[in-house]
Amino acid sequence: MDMQSWTAADLPVLHGRTAVVTGATSGVGFATATALAQAGAHVVLGVRDTQRGRTAAATMSGSTEVRHLDLADLSSVRAFARSWNGPLDLLINNAGVAGGRGAVTKDGFDLQFGTNHLGHFALTNLLLPHLRDRVVTLASGAHRAGDIYFEDFALRTRRYSLAETYGQSKLANLLFTLELERRLRRSGSAVQSQASHPGYSDTNLGIQGRSRPLVATVNLAGRLLAQTSEQGAVPTLFAATQDLPGASYVGPDGRWELHGSPCLVGRSSKASDPALAHRLWEASEELTGVGFGLDPE
């Protein structure tokens, strides 16, 4: 398959397969869920607001289901995983938040780090015994602005910076992908760990706690410059269904990776550091109380 011309129309037939998509009520998550359902998969929308989820699912063709999942609440993540029965082919870790100085999850973690990384870390490991094919975790070019602040994940002792806090969470997504793949290979599992990013897409990723002028500016730039959510979903769909090396990172091939067809893209040296990935994994296990899902109990 020529990656340079690949679109959602090139998805394989997915009849008999089941996918979970987090954050599937809008934006790239909605577009991803829509495309997977149209290709024949049974798609479970893992969402905070089930009424919005049902409204979104009603517009999708194919087989869909809505389940409550709040990634900012580890008890909700555990409840979602406990309720799962049967095999799961694809887990798309799509949901994300941005901004909100001082905002925290139900468990007291920084909202971005807790939702974007720790929630998906716990969800993935709790569902791993059911998984058959692959996990795709959405990162961002913003990971290049991030670092992992092990002594201060919430960045409470530093001057607040949206770029640093969001960048930390997106760097964590790539390090998680890397270490998950290593552990899967060591365990002999057939499941793969992949990552993707949508480029600059017209989504309503929350910019919480920011000034109205800034939000208005971001929204205007999105309308004028961004590609559609459907286009932004293509790298994720490619990573979820195509034959790729483990821990691949798929994004758009255009200038600055803002637009274009799916291709394998680069990542920062920190995002490629196996020692950093291992250290973050151990810290995440301690914070969430959730270990590698395929380790013997």
Tab-separated table of C-alpha atoms in Angstrom:
chain	number	residue	atom	x	y	z
A	1	MET	CA	0.000	0.000	0.000
A	2	ASP	CA	1.350	3.441	-0.969
A	3	MET	CA	1.395	5.491	2.212
A	4	GLN	CA	1.499	8.701	0.205
A	5	SER	CA	-2.041	8.189	-1.050
A	6	TRP	CA	-3.588	6.228	1.823
A	7	THR	CA	-6.934	7.459	3.172
A	8	ALA	CA	-9.727	6.125	5.354
A	9	ALA	CA	-11.258	4.684	2.183
A	10	ASP	CA	-8.343	2.213	2.162
A	11	LEU	CA	-9.226	0.680	5.508
A	12	PRO	CA	-9.484	-3.095	5.355
A	13	VAL	CA	-12.781	-4.808	6.090
A	14	LEU	CA	-13.049	-5.015	9.875
A	15	HIS	CA	-16.081	-7.272	10.302
A	16	GLY	CA	-15.831	-9.368	13.446
A	17	ARG	CA	-13.384	-6.990	15.108
A	18	THR	CA	-13.990	-4.826	18.176
A	19	ALA	CA	-12.423	-1.431	18.873
A	20	VAL	CA	-12.502	0.947	21.833
A	21	VAL	CA	-11.995	4.640	21.049
A	22	THR	CA	-11.606	7.056	23.954
A	23	GLY	CA	-12.820	10.625	23.567
A	24	ALA	CA	-15.029	9.649	20.636
A	25	THR	CA	-17.754	12.285	20.915
A	26	SER	CA	-16.007	14.904	18.768
A	27	GLY	CA	-12.956	15.791	16.717
A	28	VAL	CA	-10.410	13.191	15.705
A	29	GLY	CA	-11.857	10.604	18.099
A	30	PHE	CA	-15.300	10.920	16.554
A	31	ALA	CA	-13.829	10.691	13.040
A	32	THR	CA	-11.759	7.642	14.025
A	33	ALA	CA	-14.739	5.839	15.547
A	34	THR	CA	-16.915	6.702	12.549
A	35	ALA	CA	-14.402	5.307	10.063
A	36	LEU	CA	-13.806	2.096	12.028
A	37	ALA	CA	-17.548	1.449	12.334
A	38	GLN	CA	-18.072	2.129	8.648
A	39	ALA	CA	-15.350	-0.437	7.872
A	40	GLY	CA	-17.312	-3.054	9.805
A	41	ALA	CA	-15.822	-3.007	13.308
A	42	HIS	CA	-17.963	-2.986	16.423
A	43	VAL	CA	-16.884	0.305	17.999
A	44	VAL	CA	-17.198	1.078	21.689
A	45	LEU	CA	-17.165	4.791	22.433
A	46	GLY	CA	-15.516	5.323	25.813
A	47	VAL	CA	-16.797	8.749	26.878
A	48	ARG	CA	-17.337	10.930	29.951
A	49	ASP	CA	-20.739	12.159	28.793
A	50	THR	CA	-22.836	9.179	27.702
A	51	GLN	CA	-25.634	11.375	26.352
A	52	ARG	CA	-23.174	13.094	24.013
A	53	GLY	CA	-21.807	9.664	23.229
A	54	ARG	CA	-25.227	8.366	22.220
A	55	THR	CA	-25.800	11.442	20.072
A	56	ALA	CA	-22.459	10.875	18.338
A	57	ALA	CA	-23.053	7.146	17.884
A	58	ALA	CA	-26.454	7.805	16.322
A	59	THR	CA	-24.749	9.516	13.381
A	60	MET	CA	-22.398	6.567	12.704
A	61	SER	CA	-23.177	3.735	10.349
A	62	GLY	CA	-22.398	0.239	11.547
A	63	SER	CA	-22.235	-1.331	14.991
A	64	THR	CA	-21.578	1.004	17.925
A	65	GLU	CA	-21.906	0.993	21.690
A	66	VAL	CA	-21.503	3.751	24.287
A	67	ARG	CA	-19.900	3.166	27.679
A	68	HIS	CA	-19.011	5.599	30.431
A	69	LEU	CA	-15.285	6.237	30.846
A	70	ASP	CA	-13.713	9.188	32.647
A	71	LEU	CA	-9.954	9.039	32.214
A	72	ALA	CA	-9.568	11.702	34.907
A	73	ASP	CA	-10.980	9.255	37.455
A	74	LEU	CA	-9.112	5.993	38.008
A	75	SER	CA	-12.162	4.403	39.648
A	76	SER	CA	-14.043	4.993	36.378
A	77	VAL	CA	-11.176	3.471	34.407
A	78	ARG	CA	-11.207	0.397	36.633
A	79	ALA	CA	-14.983	0.062	36.363
A	80	PHE	CA	-14.805	0.236	32.570
A	81	ALA	CA	-12.140	-2.478	32.479
A	82	ARG	CA	-13.965	-4.711	34.975
A	83	SER	CA	-17.088	-4.579	32.835
A	84	TRP	CA	-15.248	-5.785	29.738
A	85	ASN	CA	-15.990	-9.304	28.527
A	86	GLY	CA	-14.606	-11.057	25.481
A	87	PRO	CA	-11.820	-10.155	23.070
A	88	LEU	CA	-10.763	-6.633	22.113
A	89	ASP	CA	-8.868	-6.076	18.867
A	90	LEU	CA	-8.059	-2.357	18.873
A	91	LEU	CA	-7.637	0.152	21.684
A	92	ILE	CA	-7.375	3.745	20.457
A	93	ASN	CA	-6.092	5.991	23.256
A	94	ASN	CA	-7.358	9.212	21.707
A	95	ALA	CA	-8.871	11.384	24.452
A	96	GLY	CA	-6.936	14.414	25.617
A	97	VAL	CA	-7.163	17.734	27.419
A	98	ALA	CA	-4.980	20.848	27.364
A	99	GLY	CA	-4.495	23.695	29.811
A	100	GLY	CA	-5.906	24.515	33.201
A	101	ARG	CA	-3.325	25.707	35.724
A	102	GLY	CA	-4.067	24.005	39.005
A	103	ALA	CA	-6.763	21.744	37.517
A	104	VAL	CA	-6.550	18.194	38.858
A	105	THR	CA	-8.111	14.800	38.258
A	106	LYS	CA	-10.374	13.016	40.738
A	107	ASP	CA	-7.226	11.367	42.116
A	108	GLY	CA	-5.358	14.654	42.527
A	109	PHE	CA	-3.030	14.463	39.522
A	110	ASP	CA	-2.417	17.366	37.147
A	111	LEU	CA	-5.372	17.236	34.752
A	112	GLN	CA	-3.273	16.920	31.590
A	113	PHE	CA	-0.765	14.381	32.884
A	114	GLY	CA	-3.483	12.462	34.718
A	115	THR	CA	-5.894	12.300	31.791
A	116	ASN	CA	-3.633	12.133	28.766
A	117	HIS	CA	-1.095	9.712	30.228
A	118	LEU	CA	-2.055	8.089	33.539
A	119	GLY	CA	-5.672	7.389	32.590
A	120	HIS	CA	-4.641	5.718	29.346
A	121	PHE	CA	-1.755	3.921	31.076
A	122	ALA	CA	-4.177	2.338	33.545
A	123	LEU	CA	-6.846	1.618	30.930
A	124	THR	CA	-4.420	-0.104	28.568
A	125	ASN	CA	-2.895	-2.341	31.203
A	126	LEU	CA	-6.259	-3.300	32.666
A	127	LEU	CA	-7.561	-4.241	29.211
A	128	LEU	CA	-4.399	-6.003	28.026
A	129	PRO	CA	-5.610	-9.499	28.963
A	130	HIS	CA	-8.436	-9.009	26.434
A	131	LEU	CA	-6.408	-7.395	23.631
A	132	ARG	CA	-5.589	-9.333	20.458
A	133	ASP	CA	-4.097	-6.873	17.984
A	134	ARG	CA	-2.824	-3.426	18.912
A	135	VAL	CA	-2.899	-0.285	20.995
A	136	VAL	CA	-2.620	3.116	19.314
A	137	THR	CA	-1.846	6.076	21.569
A	138	LEU	CA	-2.208	9.611	20.266
A	139	ALA	CA	0.745	11.902	20.854
A	140	SER	CA	1.548	15.305	19.365
A	141	GLY	CA	4.346	17.366	17.902
A	142	ALA	CA	4.053	19.242	21.200
A	143	HIS	CA	5.997	16.395	22.811
A	144	ARG	CA	9.165	18.166	21.631
A	145	ALA	CA	8.488	20.977	24.108
A	146	GLY	CA	8.061	18.545	26.968
A	147	ASP	CA	10.186	16.965	29.655
A	148	ILE	CA	9.295	14.504	32.397
A	149	TYR	CA	9.352	16.222	35.789
A	150	PHE	CA	9.533	13.182	38.044
A	151	GLU	CA	9.717	15.240	41.233
A	152	ASP	CA	6.890	17.562	40.191
A	153	PHE	CA	4.553	16.048	37.576
A	154	ALA	CA	2.023	18.834	38.198
A	155	LEU	CA	4.704	21.521	37.732
A	156	ARG	CA	3.563	23.243	40.920
A	157	THR	CA	7.055	24.499	41.771
A	158	ARG	CA	7.635	26.034	38.326
A	159	ARG	CA	6.015	28.927	36.548
A	160	TYR	CA	3.023	27.472	34.740
A	161	SER	CA	3.513	26.908	31.019
A	162	LEU	CA	0.880	25.346	28.799
A	163	ALA	CA	3.610	24.189	26.415
A	164	GLU	CA	5.514	22.428	29.216
A	165	THR	CA	2.535	20.779	30.881
A	166	TYR	CA	0.850	19.636	27.682
A	167	GLY	CA	4.238	18.732	26.202
A	168	GLN	CA	5.036	16.579	29.239
A	169	SER	CA	1.809	14.620	28.788
A	170	LYS	CA	2.439	14.069	25.074
A	171	LEU	CA	6.062	13.054	25.667
A	172	ALA	CA	4.713	10.605	28.243
A	173	ASN	CA	2.398	9.149	25.567
A	174	LEU	CA	5.370	8.354	23.316
A	175	LEU	CA	7.474	6.952	26.157
A	176	PHE	CA	4.515	4.785	27.189
A	177	THR	CA	4.221	3.488	23.613
A	178	LEU	CA	7.919	2.608	23.597
A	179	GLU	CA	7.992	0.798	26.933
A	180	LEU	CA	4.684	-0.968	26.301
A	181	GLU	CA	6.069	-2.371	23.057
A	182	ARG	CA	9.203	-3.590	24.851
A	183	ARG	CA	7.140	-5.360	27.509
A	184	LEU	CA	4.793	-6.887	24.956
A	185	ARG	CA	7.720	-8.364	23.004
A	186	ARG	CA	9.310	-9.665	26.194
A	187	SER	CA	6.049	-11.359	27.202
A	188	GLY	CA	5.626	-13.036	23.817
A	189	SER	CA	2.340	-11.229	23.162
A	190	ALA	CA	1.048	-10.755	19.617
A	191	VAL	CA	-0.283	-7.293	20.545
A	192	GLN	CA	1.534	-4.253	19.135
A	193	SER	CA	1.972	-0.783	20.610
A	194	GLN	CA	1.834	2.101	18.116
A	195	ALA	CA	1.578	5.894	18.268
A	196	SER	CA	0.134	8.532	15.978
A	197	HIS	CA	-0.533	12.233	15.807
A	198	PRO	CA	-3.155	14.065	13.741
A	199	GLY	CA	-1.141	17.076	12.628
A	200	TYR	CA	-2.980	20.363	12.916
A	201	SER	CA	-6.611	19.348	12.924
A	202	ASP	CA	-9.805	21.266	13.559
A	203	THR	CA	-10.811	19.719	16.880
A	204	ASN	CA	-12.215	21.025	20.134
A	205	LEU	CA	-9.373	19.854	22.338
A	206	GLY	CA	-10.131	21.815	25.498
A	207	ILE	CA	-7.914	24.776	26.330
A	208	GLN	CA	-9.106	24.963	29.894
A	209	GLY	CA	-8.604	27.994	32.078
A	210	ARG	CA	-7.275	30.199	29.264
A	211	SER	CA	-8.365	33.705	28.367
A	212	ARG	CA	-11.246	34.213	25.962
A	213	PRO	CA	-9.049	36.121	23.448
A	214	LEU	CA	-6.556	33.232	23.340
A	215	VAL	CA	-9.291	30.653	22.864
A	216	ALA	CA	-10.882	32.779	20.146
A	217	THR	CA	-7.532	33.127	18.380
A	218	VAL	CA	-6.882	29.385	18.515
A	219	ASN	CA	-10.365	28.638	17.221
A	220	LEU	CA	-9.979	31.130	14.361
A	221	ALA	CA	-6.598	29.648	13.395
A	222	GLY	CA	-8.194	26.217	13.409
A	223	ARG	CA	-10.947	27.273	11.061
A	224	LEU	CA	-8.542	28.975	8.662
A	225	LEU	CA	-5.508	26.689	8.708
A	226	ALA	CA	-6.376	23.253	10.086
A	227	GLN	CA	-7.262	20.149	8.163
A	228	THR	CA	-10.534	18.420	8.977
A	229	SER	CA	-10.966	15.964	11.808
A	230	GLU	CA	-11.522	13.265	9.177
A	231	GLN	CA	-8.100	14.027	7.709
A	232	GLY	CA	-6.583	14.195	11.182
A	233	ALA	CA	-7.882	10.708	11.950
A	234	VAL	CA	-6.047	9.106	9.012
A	235	PRO	CA	-2.661	8.609	10.779
A	236	THR	CA	-4.450	6.837	13.647
A	237	LEU	CA	-6.414	4.627	11.274
A	238	PHE	CA	-3.203	3.774	9.423
A	239	ALA	CA	-1.385	2.927	12.664
A	240	ALA	CA	-4.334	0.794	13.781
A	241	THR	CA	-4.602	-1.381	10.680
A	242	GLN	CA	-1.411	-1.439	8.613
A	243	ASP	CA	1.661	-3.645	8.846
A	244	LEU	CA	4.194	-1.553	10.786
A	245	PRO	CA	7.161	-2.131	13.087
A	246	GLY	CA	6.298	-2.015	16.776
A	247	ALA	CA	6.375	1.401	18.469
A	248	SER	CA	6.037	3.191	15.136
A	249	TYR	CA	4.953	6.833	15.169
A	250	VAL	CA	2.635	7.851	12.334
A	251	GLY	CA	1.785	11.427	11.368
A	252	PRO	CA	1.116	13.582	8.293
A	253	ASP	CA	3.840	13.864	5.657
A	254	GLY	CA	3.335	17.565	4.884
A	255	ARG	CA	5.408	20.551	5.925
A	256	TRP	CA	6.030	20.590	9.684
A	257	GLU	CA	3.761	17.512	9.865
A	258	LEU	CA	0.676	19.737	9.927
A	259	HIS	CA	-1.179	18.174	6.987
A	260	GLY	CA	-0.837	15.354	4.519
A	261	SER	CA	-0.909	11.619	4.025
A	262	PRO	CA	0.218	9.210	6.752
A	263	CYS	CA	3.910	8.404	7.077
A	264	LEU	CA	6.372	7.349	9.744
A	265	VAL	CA	7.563	10.516	11.491
A	266	GLY	CA	10.401	11.330	13.815
A	267	ARG	CA	10.378	12.040	17.517
A	268	SER	CA	12.633	13.806	19.983
A	269	SER	CA	15.651	12.082	21.504
A	270	LYS	CA	13.853	12.059	24.862
A	271	ALA	CA	10.877	10.260	23.309
A	272	SER	CA	13.290	7.594	22.031
A	273	ASP	CA	15.088	7.030	25.350
A	274	PRO	CA	14.377	3.498	26.661
A	275	ALA	CA	15.771	4.281	30.117
A	276	LEU	CA	13.476	7.298	30.454
A	277	ALA	CA	10.543	5.202	29.213
A	278	HIS	CA	11.278	2.506	31.792
A	279	ARG	CA	11.554	5.053	34.605
A	280	LEU	CA	8.265	6.695	33.621
A	281	TRP	CA	6.554	3.290	33.482
A	282	GLU	CA	7.665	2.460	37.025
A	283	ALA	CA	6.501	5.876	38.269
A	284	SER	CA	3.155	5.401	36.501
A	285	GLU	CA	2.655	1.995	38.121
A	286	GLU	CA	3.267	3.550	41.527
A	287	LEU	CA	0.922	6.487	40.894
A	288	THR	CA	-1.961	4.424	39.478
A	289	GLY	CA	-1.526	1.159	41.349
A	290	VAL	CA	-1.781	-0.631	37.991
A	291	GLY	CA	1.009	-2.874	36.712
A	292	PHE	CA	1.759	-4.425	33.331
A	293	GLY	CA	-1.417	-6.209	32.314
A	294	LEU	CA	0.254	-9.436	31.210
A	295	ASP	CA	2.423	-10.005	34.266
A	296	PRO	CA	1.342	-13.042	36.315
A	297	GLU	CA	-0.537	-12.040	39.444
